[in-house]
Each structure stands twice: as structure tokens, then as C-alpha cells.
Short mmCIF file of C-alpha atoms and ligand atoms in Angstrom, two decimals:
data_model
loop_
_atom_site.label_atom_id
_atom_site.label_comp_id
_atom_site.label_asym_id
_atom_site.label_seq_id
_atom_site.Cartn_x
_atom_site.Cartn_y
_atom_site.Cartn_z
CA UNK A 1 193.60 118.47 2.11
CA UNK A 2 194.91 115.65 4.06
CA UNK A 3 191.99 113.49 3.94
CA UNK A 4 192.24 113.12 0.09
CA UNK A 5 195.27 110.32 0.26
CA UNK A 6 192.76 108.50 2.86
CA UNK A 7 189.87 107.99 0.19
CA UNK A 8 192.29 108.21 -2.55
CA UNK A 9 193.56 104.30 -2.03
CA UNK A 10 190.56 102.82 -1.23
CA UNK A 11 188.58 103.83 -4.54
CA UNK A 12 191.57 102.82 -6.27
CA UNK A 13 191.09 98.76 -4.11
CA UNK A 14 187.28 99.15 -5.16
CA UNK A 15 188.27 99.19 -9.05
CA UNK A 16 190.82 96.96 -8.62
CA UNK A 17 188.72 93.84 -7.10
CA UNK A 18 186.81 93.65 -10.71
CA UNK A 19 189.73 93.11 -12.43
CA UNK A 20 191.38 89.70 -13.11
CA UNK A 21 194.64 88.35 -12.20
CA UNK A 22 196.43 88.25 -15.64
CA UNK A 23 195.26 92.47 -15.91
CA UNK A 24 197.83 93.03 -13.48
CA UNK A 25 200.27 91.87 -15.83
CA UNK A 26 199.49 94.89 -18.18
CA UNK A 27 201.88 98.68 -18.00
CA UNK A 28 198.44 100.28 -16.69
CA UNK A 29 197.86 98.03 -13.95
CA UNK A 30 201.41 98.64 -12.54
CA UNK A 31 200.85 102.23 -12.84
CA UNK A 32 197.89 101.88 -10.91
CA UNK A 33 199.71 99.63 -8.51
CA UNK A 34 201.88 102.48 -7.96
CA UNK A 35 199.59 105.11 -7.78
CA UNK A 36 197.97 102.56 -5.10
CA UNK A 37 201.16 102.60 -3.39
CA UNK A 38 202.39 106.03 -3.23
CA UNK A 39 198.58 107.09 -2.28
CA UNK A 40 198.43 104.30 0.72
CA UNK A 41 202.24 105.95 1.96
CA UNK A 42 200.49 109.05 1.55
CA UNK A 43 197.66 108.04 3.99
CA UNK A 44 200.25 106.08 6.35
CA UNK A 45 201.85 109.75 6.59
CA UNK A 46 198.73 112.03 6.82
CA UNK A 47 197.50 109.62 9.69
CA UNK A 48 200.53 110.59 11.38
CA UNK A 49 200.42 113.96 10.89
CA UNK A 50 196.58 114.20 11.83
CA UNK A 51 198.12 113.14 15.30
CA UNK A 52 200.26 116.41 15.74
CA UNK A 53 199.83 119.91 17.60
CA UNK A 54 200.37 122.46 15.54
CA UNK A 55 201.16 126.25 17.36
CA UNK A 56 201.87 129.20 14.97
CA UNK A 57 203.41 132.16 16.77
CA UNK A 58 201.21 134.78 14.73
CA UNK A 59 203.66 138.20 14.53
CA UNK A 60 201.69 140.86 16.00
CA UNK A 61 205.17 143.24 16.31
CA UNK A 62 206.34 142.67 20.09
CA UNK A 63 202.41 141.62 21.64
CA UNK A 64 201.37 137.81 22.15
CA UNK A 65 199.26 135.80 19.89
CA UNK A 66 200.15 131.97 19.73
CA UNK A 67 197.77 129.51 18.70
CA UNK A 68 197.37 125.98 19.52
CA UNK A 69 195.30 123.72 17.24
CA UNK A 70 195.32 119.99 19.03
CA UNK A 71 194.72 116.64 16.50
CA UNK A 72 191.33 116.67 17.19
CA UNK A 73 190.96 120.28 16.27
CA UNK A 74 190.34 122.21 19.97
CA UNK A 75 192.00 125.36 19.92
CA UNK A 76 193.79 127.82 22.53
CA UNK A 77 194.60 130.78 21.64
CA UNK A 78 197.32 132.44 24.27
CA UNK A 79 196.74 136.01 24.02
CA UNK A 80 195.17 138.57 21.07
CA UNK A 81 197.90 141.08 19.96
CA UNK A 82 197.57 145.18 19.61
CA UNK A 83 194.52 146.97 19.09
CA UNK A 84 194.08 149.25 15.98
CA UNK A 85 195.78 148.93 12.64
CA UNK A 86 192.64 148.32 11.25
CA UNK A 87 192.80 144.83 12.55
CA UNK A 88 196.00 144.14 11.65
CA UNK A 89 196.64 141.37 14.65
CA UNK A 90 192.99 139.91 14.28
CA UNK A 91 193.60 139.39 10.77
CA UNK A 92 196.85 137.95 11.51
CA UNK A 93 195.52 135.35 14.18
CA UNK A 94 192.35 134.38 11.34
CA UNK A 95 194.80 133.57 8.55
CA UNK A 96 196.98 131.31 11.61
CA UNK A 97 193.04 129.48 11.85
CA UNK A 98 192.66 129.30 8.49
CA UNK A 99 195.83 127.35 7.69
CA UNK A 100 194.83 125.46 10.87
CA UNK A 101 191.26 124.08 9.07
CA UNK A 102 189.70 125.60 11.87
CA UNK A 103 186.69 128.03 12.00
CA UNK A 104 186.51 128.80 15.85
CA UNK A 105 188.79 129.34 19.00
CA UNK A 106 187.27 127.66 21.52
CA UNK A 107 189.52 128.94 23.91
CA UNK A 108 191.64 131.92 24.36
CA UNK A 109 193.70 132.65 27.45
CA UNK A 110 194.19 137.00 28.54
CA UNK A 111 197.84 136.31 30.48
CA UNK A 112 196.80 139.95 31.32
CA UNK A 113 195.05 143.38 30.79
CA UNK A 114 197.72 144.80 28.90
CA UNK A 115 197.07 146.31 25.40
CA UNK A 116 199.75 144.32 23.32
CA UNK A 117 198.06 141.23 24.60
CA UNK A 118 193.81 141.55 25.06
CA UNK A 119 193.79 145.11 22.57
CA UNK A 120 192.85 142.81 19.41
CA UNK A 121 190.30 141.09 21.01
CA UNK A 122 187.62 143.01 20.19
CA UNK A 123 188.47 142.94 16.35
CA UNK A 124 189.24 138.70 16.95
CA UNK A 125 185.94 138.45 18.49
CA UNK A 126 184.30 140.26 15.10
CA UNK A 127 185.89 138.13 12.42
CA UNK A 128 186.09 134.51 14.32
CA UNK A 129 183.68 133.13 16.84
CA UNK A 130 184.99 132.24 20.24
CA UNK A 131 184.37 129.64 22.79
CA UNK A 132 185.60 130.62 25.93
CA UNK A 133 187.91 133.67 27.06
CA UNK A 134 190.31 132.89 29.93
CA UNK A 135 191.32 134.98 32.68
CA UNK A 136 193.43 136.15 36.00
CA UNK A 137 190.33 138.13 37.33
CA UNK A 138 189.65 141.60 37.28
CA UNK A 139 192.32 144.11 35.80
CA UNK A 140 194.47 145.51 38.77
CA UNK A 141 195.82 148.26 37.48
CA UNK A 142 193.91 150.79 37.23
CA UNK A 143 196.35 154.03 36.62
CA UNK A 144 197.54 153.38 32.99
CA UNK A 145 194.92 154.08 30.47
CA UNK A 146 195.69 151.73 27.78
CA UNK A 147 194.93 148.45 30.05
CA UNK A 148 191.83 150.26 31.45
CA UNK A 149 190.68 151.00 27.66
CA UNK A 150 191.72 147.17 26.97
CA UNK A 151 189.48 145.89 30.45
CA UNK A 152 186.47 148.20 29.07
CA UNK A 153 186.24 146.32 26.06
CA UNK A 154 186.48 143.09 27.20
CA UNK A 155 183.97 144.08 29.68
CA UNK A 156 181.63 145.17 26.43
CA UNK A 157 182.25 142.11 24.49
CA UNK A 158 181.05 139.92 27.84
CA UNK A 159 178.22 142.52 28.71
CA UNK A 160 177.17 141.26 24.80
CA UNK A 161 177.87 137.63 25.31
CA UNK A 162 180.53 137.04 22.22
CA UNK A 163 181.95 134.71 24.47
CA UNK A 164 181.76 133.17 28.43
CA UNK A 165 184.39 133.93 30.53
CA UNK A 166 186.67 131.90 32.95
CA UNK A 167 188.48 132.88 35.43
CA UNK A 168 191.30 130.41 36.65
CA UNK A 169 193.67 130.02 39.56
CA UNK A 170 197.00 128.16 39.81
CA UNK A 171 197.00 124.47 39.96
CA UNK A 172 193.60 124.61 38.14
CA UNK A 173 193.28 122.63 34.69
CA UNK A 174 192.46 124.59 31.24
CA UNK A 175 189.30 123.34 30.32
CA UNK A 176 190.31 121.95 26.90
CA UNK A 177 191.89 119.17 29.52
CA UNK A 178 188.91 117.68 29.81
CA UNK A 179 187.37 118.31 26.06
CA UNK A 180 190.46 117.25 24.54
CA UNK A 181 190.76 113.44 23.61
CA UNK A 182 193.88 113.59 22.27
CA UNK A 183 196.38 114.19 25.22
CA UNK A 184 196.90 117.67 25.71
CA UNK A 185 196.70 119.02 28.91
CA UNK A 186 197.11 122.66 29.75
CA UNK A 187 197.57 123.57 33.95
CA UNK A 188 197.77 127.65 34.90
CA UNK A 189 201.12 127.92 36.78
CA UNK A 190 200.37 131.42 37.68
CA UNK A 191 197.46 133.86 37.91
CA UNK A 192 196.85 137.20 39.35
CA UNK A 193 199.99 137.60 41.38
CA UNK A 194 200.11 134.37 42.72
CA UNK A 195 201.85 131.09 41.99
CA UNK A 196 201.75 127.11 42.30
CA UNK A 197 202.07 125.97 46.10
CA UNK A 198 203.39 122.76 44.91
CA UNK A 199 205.47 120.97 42.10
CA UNK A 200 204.18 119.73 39.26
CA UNK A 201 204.45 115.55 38.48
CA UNK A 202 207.94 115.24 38.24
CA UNK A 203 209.20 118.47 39.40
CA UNK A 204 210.27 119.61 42.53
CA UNK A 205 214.34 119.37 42.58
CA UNK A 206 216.53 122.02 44.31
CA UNK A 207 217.48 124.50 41.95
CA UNK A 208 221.27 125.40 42.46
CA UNK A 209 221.30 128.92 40.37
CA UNK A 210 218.70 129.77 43.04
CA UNK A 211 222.04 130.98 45.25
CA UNK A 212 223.05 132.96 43.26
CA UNK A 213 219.80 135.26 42.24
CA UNK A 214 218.98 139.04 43.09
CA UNK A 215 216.49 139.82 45.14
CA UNK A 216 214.01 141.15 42.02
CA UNK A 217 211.95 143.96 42.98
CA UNK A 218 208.31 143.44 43.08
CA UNK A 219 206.66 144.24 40.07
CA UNK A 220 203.73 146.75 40.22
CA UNK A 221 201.64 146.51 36.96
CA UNK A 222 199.57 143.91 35.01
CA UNK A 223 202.63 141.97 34.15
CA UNK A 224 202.83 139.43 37.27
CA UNK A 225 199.42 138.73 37.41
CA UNK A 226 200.15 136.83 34.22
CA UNK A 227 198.23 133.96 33.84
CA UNK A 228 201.24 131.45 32.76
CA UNK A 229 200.35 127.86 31.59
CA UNK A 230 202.37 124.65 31.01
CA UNK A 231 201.13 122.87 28.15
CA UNK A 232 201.71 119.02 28.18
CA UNK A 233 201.46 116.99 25.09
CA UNK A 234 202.08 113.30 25.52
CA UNK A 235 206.08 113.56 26.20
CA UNK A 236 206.33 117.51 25.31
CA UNK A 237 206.26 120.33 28.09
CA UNK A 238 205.88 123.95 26.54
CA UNK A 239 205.60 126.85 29.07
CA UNK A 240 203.98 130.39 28.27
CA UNK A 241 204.34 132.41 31.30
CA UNK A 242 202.94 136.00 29.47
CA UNK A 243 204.66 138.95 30.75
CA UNK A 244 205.43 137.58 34.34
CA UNK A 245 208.61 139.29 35.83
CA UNK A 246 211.56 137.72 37.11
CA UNK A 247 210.12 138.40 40.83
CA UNK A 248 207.53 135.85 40.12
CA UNK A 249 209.86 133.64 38.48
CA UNK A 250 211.83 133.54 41.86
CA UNK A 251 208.68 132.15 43.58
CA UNK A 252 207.94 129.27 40.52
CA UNK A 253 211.46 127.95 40.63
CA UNK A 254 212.83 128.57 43.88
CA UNK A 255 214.46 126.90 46.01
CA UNK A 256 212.85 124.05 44.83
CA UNK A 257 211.81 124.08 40.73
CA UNK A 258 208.67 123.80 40.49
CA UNK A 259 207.85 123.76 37.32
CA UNK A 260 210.76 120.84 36.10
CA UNK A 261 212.41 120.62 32.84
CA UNK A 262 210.74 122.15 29.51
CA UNK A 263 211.08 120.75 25.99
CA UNK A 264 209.34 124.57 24.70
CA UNK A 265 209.68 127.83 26.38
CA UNK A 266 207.79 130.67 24.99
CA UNK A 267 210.18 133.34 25.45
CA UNK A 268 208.26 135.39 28.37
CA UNK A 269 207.50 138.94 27.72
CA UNK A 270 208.92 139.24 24.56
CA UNK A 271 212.67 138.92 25.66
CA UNK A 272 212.19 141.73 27.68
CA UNK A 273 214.83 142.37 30.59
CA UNK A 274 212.41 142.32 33.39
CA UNK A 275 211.62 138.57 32.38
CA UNK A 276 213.81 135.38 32.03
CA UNK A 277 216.08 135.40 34.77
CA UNK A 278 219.32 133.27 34.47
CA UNK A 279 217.22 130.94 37.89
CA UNK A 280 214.12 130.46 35.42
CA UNK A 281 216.76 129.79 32.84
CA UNK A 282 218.46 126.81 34.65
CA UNK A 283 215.55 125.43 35.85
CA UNK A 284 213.30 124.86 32.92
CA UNK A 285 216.31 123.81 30.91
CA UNK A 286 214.33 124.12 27.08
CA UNK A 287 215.56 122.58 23.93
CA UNK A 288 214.40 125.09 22.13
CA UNK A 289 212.95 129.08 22.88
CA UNK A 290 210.80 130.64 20.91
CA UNK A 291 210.97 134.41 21.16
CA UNK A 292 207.70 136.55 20.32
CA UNK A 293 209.71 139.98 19.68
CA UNK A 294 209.32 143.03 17.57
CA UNK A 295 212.21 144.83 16.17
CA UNK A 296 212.01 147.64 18.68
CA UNK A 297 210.46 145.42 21.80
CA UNK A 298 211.78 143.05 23.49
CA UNK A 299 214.95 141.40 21.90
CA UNK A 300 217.34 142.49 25.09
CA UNK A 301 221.15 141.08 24.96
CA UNK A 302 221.02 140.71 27.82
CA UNK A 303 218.17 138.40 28.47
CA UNK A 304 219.38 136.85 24.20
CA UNK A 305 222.66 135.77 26.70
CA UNK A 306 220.63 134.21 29.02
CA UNK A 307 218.41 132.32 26.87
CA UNK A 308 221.18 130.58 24.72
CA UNK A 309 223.61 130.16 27.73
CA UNK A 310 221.11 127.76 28.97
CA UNK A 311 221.93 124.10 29.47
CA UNK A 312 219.88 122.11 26.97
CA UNK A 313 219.39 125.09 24.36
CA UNK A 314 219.43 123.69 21.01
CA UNK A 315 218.10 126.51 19.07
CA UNK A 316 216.57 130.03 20.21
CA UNK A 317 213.59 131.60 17.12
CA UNK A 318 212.62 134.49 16.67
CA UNK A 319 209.81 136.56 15.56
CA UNK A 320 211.55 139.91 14.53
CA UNK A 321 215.30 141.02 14.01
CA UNK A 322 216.27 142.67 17.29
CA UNK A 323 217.44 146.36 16.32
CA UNK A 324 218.97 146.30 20.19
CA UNK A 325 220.36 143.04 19.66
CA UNK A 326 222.31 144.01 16.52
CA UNK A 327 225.06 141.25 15.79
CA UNK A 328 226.20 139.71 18.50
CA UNK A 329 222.47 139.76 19.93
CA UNK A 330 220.29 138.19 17.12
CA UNK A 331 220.00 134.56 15.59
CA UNK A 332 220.85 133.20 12.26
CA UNK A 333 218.98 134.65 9.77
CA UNK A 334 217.13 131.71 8.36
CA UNK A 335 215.72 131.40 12.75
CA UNK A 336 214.12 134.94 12.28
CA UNK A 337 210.43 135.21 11.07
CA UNK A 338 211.04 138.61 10.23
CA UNK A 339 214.32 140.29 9.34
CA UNK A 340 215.28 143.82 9.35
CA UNK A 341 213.32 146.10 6.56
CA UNK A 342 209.35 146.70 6.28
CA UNK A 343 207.27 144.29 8.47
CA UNK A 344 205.44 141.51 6.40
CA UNK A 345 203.97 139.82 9.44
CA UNK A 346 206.01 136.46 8.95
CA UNK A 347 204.93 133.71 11.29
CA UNK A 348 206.63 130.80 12.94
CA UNK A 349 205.13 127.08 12.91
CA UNK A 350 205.76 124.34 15.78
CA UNK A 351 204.43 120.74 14.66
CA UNK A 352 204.48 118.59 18.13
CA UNK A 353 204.01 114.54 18.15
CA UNK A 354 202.83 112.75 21.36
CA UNK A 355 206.32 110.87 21.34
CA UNK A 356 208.25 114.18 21.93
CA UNK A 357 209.06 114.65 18.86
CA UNK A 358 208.94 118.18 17.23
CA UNK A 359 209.56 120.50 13.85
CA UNK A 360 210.00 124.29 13.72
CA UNK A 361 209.37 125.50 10.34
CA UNK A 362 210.17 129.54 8.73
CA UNK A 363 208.00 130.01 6.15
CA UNK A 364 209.92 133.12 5.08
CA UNK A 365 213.15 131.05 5.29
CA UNK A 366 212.11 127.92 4.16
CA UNK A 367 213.89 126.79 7.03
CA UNK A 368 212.69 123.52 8.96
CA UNK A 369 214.46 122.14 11.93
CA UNK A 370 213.17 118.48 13.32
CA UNK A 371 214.20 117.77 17.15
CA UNK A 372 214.05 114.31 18.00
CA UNK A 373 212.55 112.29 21.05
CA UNK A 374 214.83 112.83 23.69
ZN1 ZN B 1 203.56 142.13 26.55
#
């Protein structure tokens, strides 16, 4: 689709070089001249746009699936929705690919062993081929029979080699660092419980709301073993942190913030309460928050306050309508993939440039917002 304007122009130079100088004079020749011109803007703006990120936040009803497709056309998907529904989620994540042009993930990141986030992957790994499945290690929690049904499966779909797995640590790289040639980077901020042990480039400043935070209580389950990854993208810095609880926020931002300032935050487990605490909040500072809700998960007011008291917060998405949320607790309309009424699976679209740059687009909405450099 976009390489059409590209070949487009130059066919149209090919014809034009047998003609002579007083054919240019003619009505046809200016239309062609037109044609020539519009076609050559057309490539001028398709080069640019070949340069982008692109991340769809696939609706898989209050579970993870977000899917980054770089210029050059790696992919990293964060996370594989439910299982069940006859594939709803897989099918979901495939049609994200699809509009992507692309016909395999070569990488997709398990933040953890719970079922809203690895329980497609078995139906994924049936309909798409993938690359490379990233991990915090082995499941930890071993009591709730959902995640051990969700580690079982995973362990079946390595046992039959649909994929290779890779198990990271924090401070290591993502491998699509080093296959990607067009400036994304991707570092794991936190895996299996633990975090960084120093800041990142740039980051490291005291964090003053750290005075003021509760002593969180330590979380017990899958959720802060969370692999969380900050995604850079020439000037852009997006953070996914999963599911990881406000206890393990403590430890990323204070005293010092470790993590620095955020131009993206992927609203961390689903807008739940137990996650984005008013410290994490302050620190990371986004422009904009994109929350990956379902009507009846996720969505808490009070965490909704949090998020748009922030200092830099120019807009806050949504996936899904809060029911909790109600009035006072739930965006504009024309930010929410999917209002109230029956689910239609409505996605949300992020188009990143290297020069910081960004546009969120609603599909359902028809609603496109463009942030600036800053
Ligand atoms: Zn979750």
C-alpha cells in the first residue's frame, strides 16, 4: 500500500523523458505534471511514515496485548490476552499484524504467568508464527490454578518448539535491540520480583512524592514478578510495567527515580488499584497514558485520579468505558476504544516518529490526536 506512490512517480519520469519540450505545453501534459506532483508528495509522505512505530493496544477485555511493529518491520508483542472464546484474543492480536503488513512476531514478552496475559498464547502460537517468547523465569505461584494451567501450556508449546524462549533479567537489553536498525531499543526494568540497581541514562533525580508514600504491602502472586520494559524510540520513552504492584513501584522510583521522565505510560495492570501509585505517578511524568481496561476490570477512580492529576498529562485513553468509573471516572467519549453496550473489540493506534513526535488515533471515534516534539 505505501510503496505504490514510490514507483508511481518514477514510471510517470520514464514516459515523460520521450516527450518533447513544446508537449508540455498541451492540457494532458499538465495533468500529468500534476499527477507527477501529487504522486512525488505522496512518496515524500509515505517515506516518512515508513520511518514510524506503530503500537495497537489490541482489546482483549481487561488482559494485555500491545503490539509494536518498528519501521523496519521487527515486532514485540507485550503480552497474549485471555484464553478461550474460541480465540477471541488471538484473533484479535492477528488482525493488529495484519494491518501492521506483518506475517510474524518475532518477539513476544510474558510480563507474567497470569491467564489474562500468557492464556492466548497457545491459540497466537496456532494462527501466527513466532520468533522468540520472553520471560521472568519459571511461574512462582503455584496455588492458583489458572496461572498453573497458563505455565502448562507454555511449557507444551516449548516442549514442541513453536518458539525459543528467553529468559531476561533487569538491566538486560530485549533482543530486538540489537536486530533492530532503526532505533528502537527495549531494556527490562523489572523481572521476577526484582528491579534495576541503577538509573537509566538520564535518570536518577530525587523523587519528592517519595515522602509522602505508604509503605505498600508486599505483593504475593505473579503480579510483581512482572517483567516491565522501557521502550526507547529515538526521542520517545514508553514504559509497560505489566501487572507490577505499587510495592515494586516504590523500589523503581524511590528515593531516587530511576526510571526518569516518560513520553508513554502503558497504564500498568489495567488501572487496577494495586498499581500506579501517586510516587510512580510523579516520577515518570507521561504526556499521555494509555489505559488497557475492560468495562468491569481495572478502570479504578481512584487510580483514573491519579493518572490525570499527574504533572505533564496531556491526555489519558482508554480501552473500555469504566462501569466503576461512571462519570466523574471515565474520559471523553471520542478517548474510549470501546464505550458502554456489547463489546466490538475496538482497538487503539499509537504512530511514534524518531523526533518525539506522536499520533493516537480511535478508529471507532475517528478521533486522532497529534502530540508534538517536546
Ligand atoms: Zn493483568
Amino acid at each position: 500500500m505505501l510503496r505504490m506512490p514510490r514507483l508511481f512517480p518514477s514510471l510517470l519520469v520514464a514516459r515523460s523523458r520521450t516527450r518533447t519540450a513544446a508537449s508540455w505545453r498541451t492540457p494532458i501534459s499538465c495533468i500529468i505534471l500534476a499527477v507527477l506532483f501529487l504522486s512525488s508528495s505522496g512518496a515524500a509522505s509515505s517515506a516518512a511514515a515508513q520511518k514510524a512505530l506503530h503500537i495497537f493496544f489490541v482489546d482483549v477485555e481487561g488482559g494485555q496485548a500491545t503490539l509494536f511493529v518498528t519501521p523496519a518491520g521487527q515486532s514485540l508483542l507485550i503480552d497474549t490476552g485471555w484464553p478461550g472464546n474460541d480465540g477471541r484474543d488471538a484473533d484479535r492480536i492477528v488482525a493488529a499484524a495484519k494491518k501492521a503488513g506483518i506475517r510474524k512476531i518475532d518477539y513476544v514478552v510474558i510480563t507474567h504467568f497470569h491467564s489474562d496475559h500468557v492464556g492466548g498464547l497457545p491459540q497466537l502460537a496456532a494462527r501466527i508464527p513466532i520468533g522468540t517468547v520472553i520471560d521472568h523465569g519459571d511461574n512462582r505461584e503455584s496455588t492458583d490454578a489458572p496461572t498453573v494451567q497458563g505455565w502448562q501450556a507454555y511449557q507444551e508449546l516449548l516442549a514442541a518448539k513453536k518458539f525459543k524462549r528467553l529468559t531476561v533479567k533487569p538491566g538486560d537489553s530485549l533482543p530486538i535491540s540489537s536486530t533492530s536498525v532503526d532505533g528502537l531499543q527495549a531494556t527490562a526494568v523489572s523481572a521476577d520480583g526484582a528491579v534495576i540497581d541503577h538509573p537509566l541514562p538520564g535518570a536518577g533525580q530525587e523523587n519528592a512524592s517519595c515522602n509522602n508514600t505508604e509503605a505498600y504491602p508486599a505483593d504475593q502472586t505473579e503480579n510483581v514478578r512482572s517483567v516491565g520494559t522501557l521502550i526507547t524510540f529515538g526521542k520517545l520513552r514508553i514504559l509497560d510495567l505489566g501487572d507490577l504492584t505499587r510495592d515494586k513501584e516504590t523500589e523503581l522510583v524511590c528515593p531516587r527515580n530511576k526510571l526518569g521522565a516518560i513520553d508513554i505510560y502503558i497504564v500498568s495492570h489495567h488501572g487496577w488499584s494495586q498499581s500506579s501509585s501517586p510516587a510512580l505517578l510523579n516520577a515518570i511524568a507521561p504526556r499521555v497514558a494509555i489505559m488497557d481496561n475492560g468495562a468491569n476490570k481495572g478502570g479504578t477512580p481512584s487510580v483514573w485520579d491519579i493518572i490525570e492529576k499527574s504533572p505533564r498529562l496531556e491526555n489519558l485513553w482508554q480501552l473500555h468505558y469504566s462501569d466503576e468509573g461512571g462519570a466523574a471516572h471515565n474520559v471523553a467519549a471520542e478517548f474510549i476504544a470501546n464505550p458502554e453496550g456489547p463489546d466490538a473489540g475496538n482497538y487503539l493506534e499509537l504512530t511514534a516518529w524518531p523526533n518525539g513526535r506522536f499520533d493516537v488515533w480511535n478508529p471507532r471515534a475517528a478521533k486522532r490526536i497529534h502530540y508534538p516534539a517536546r
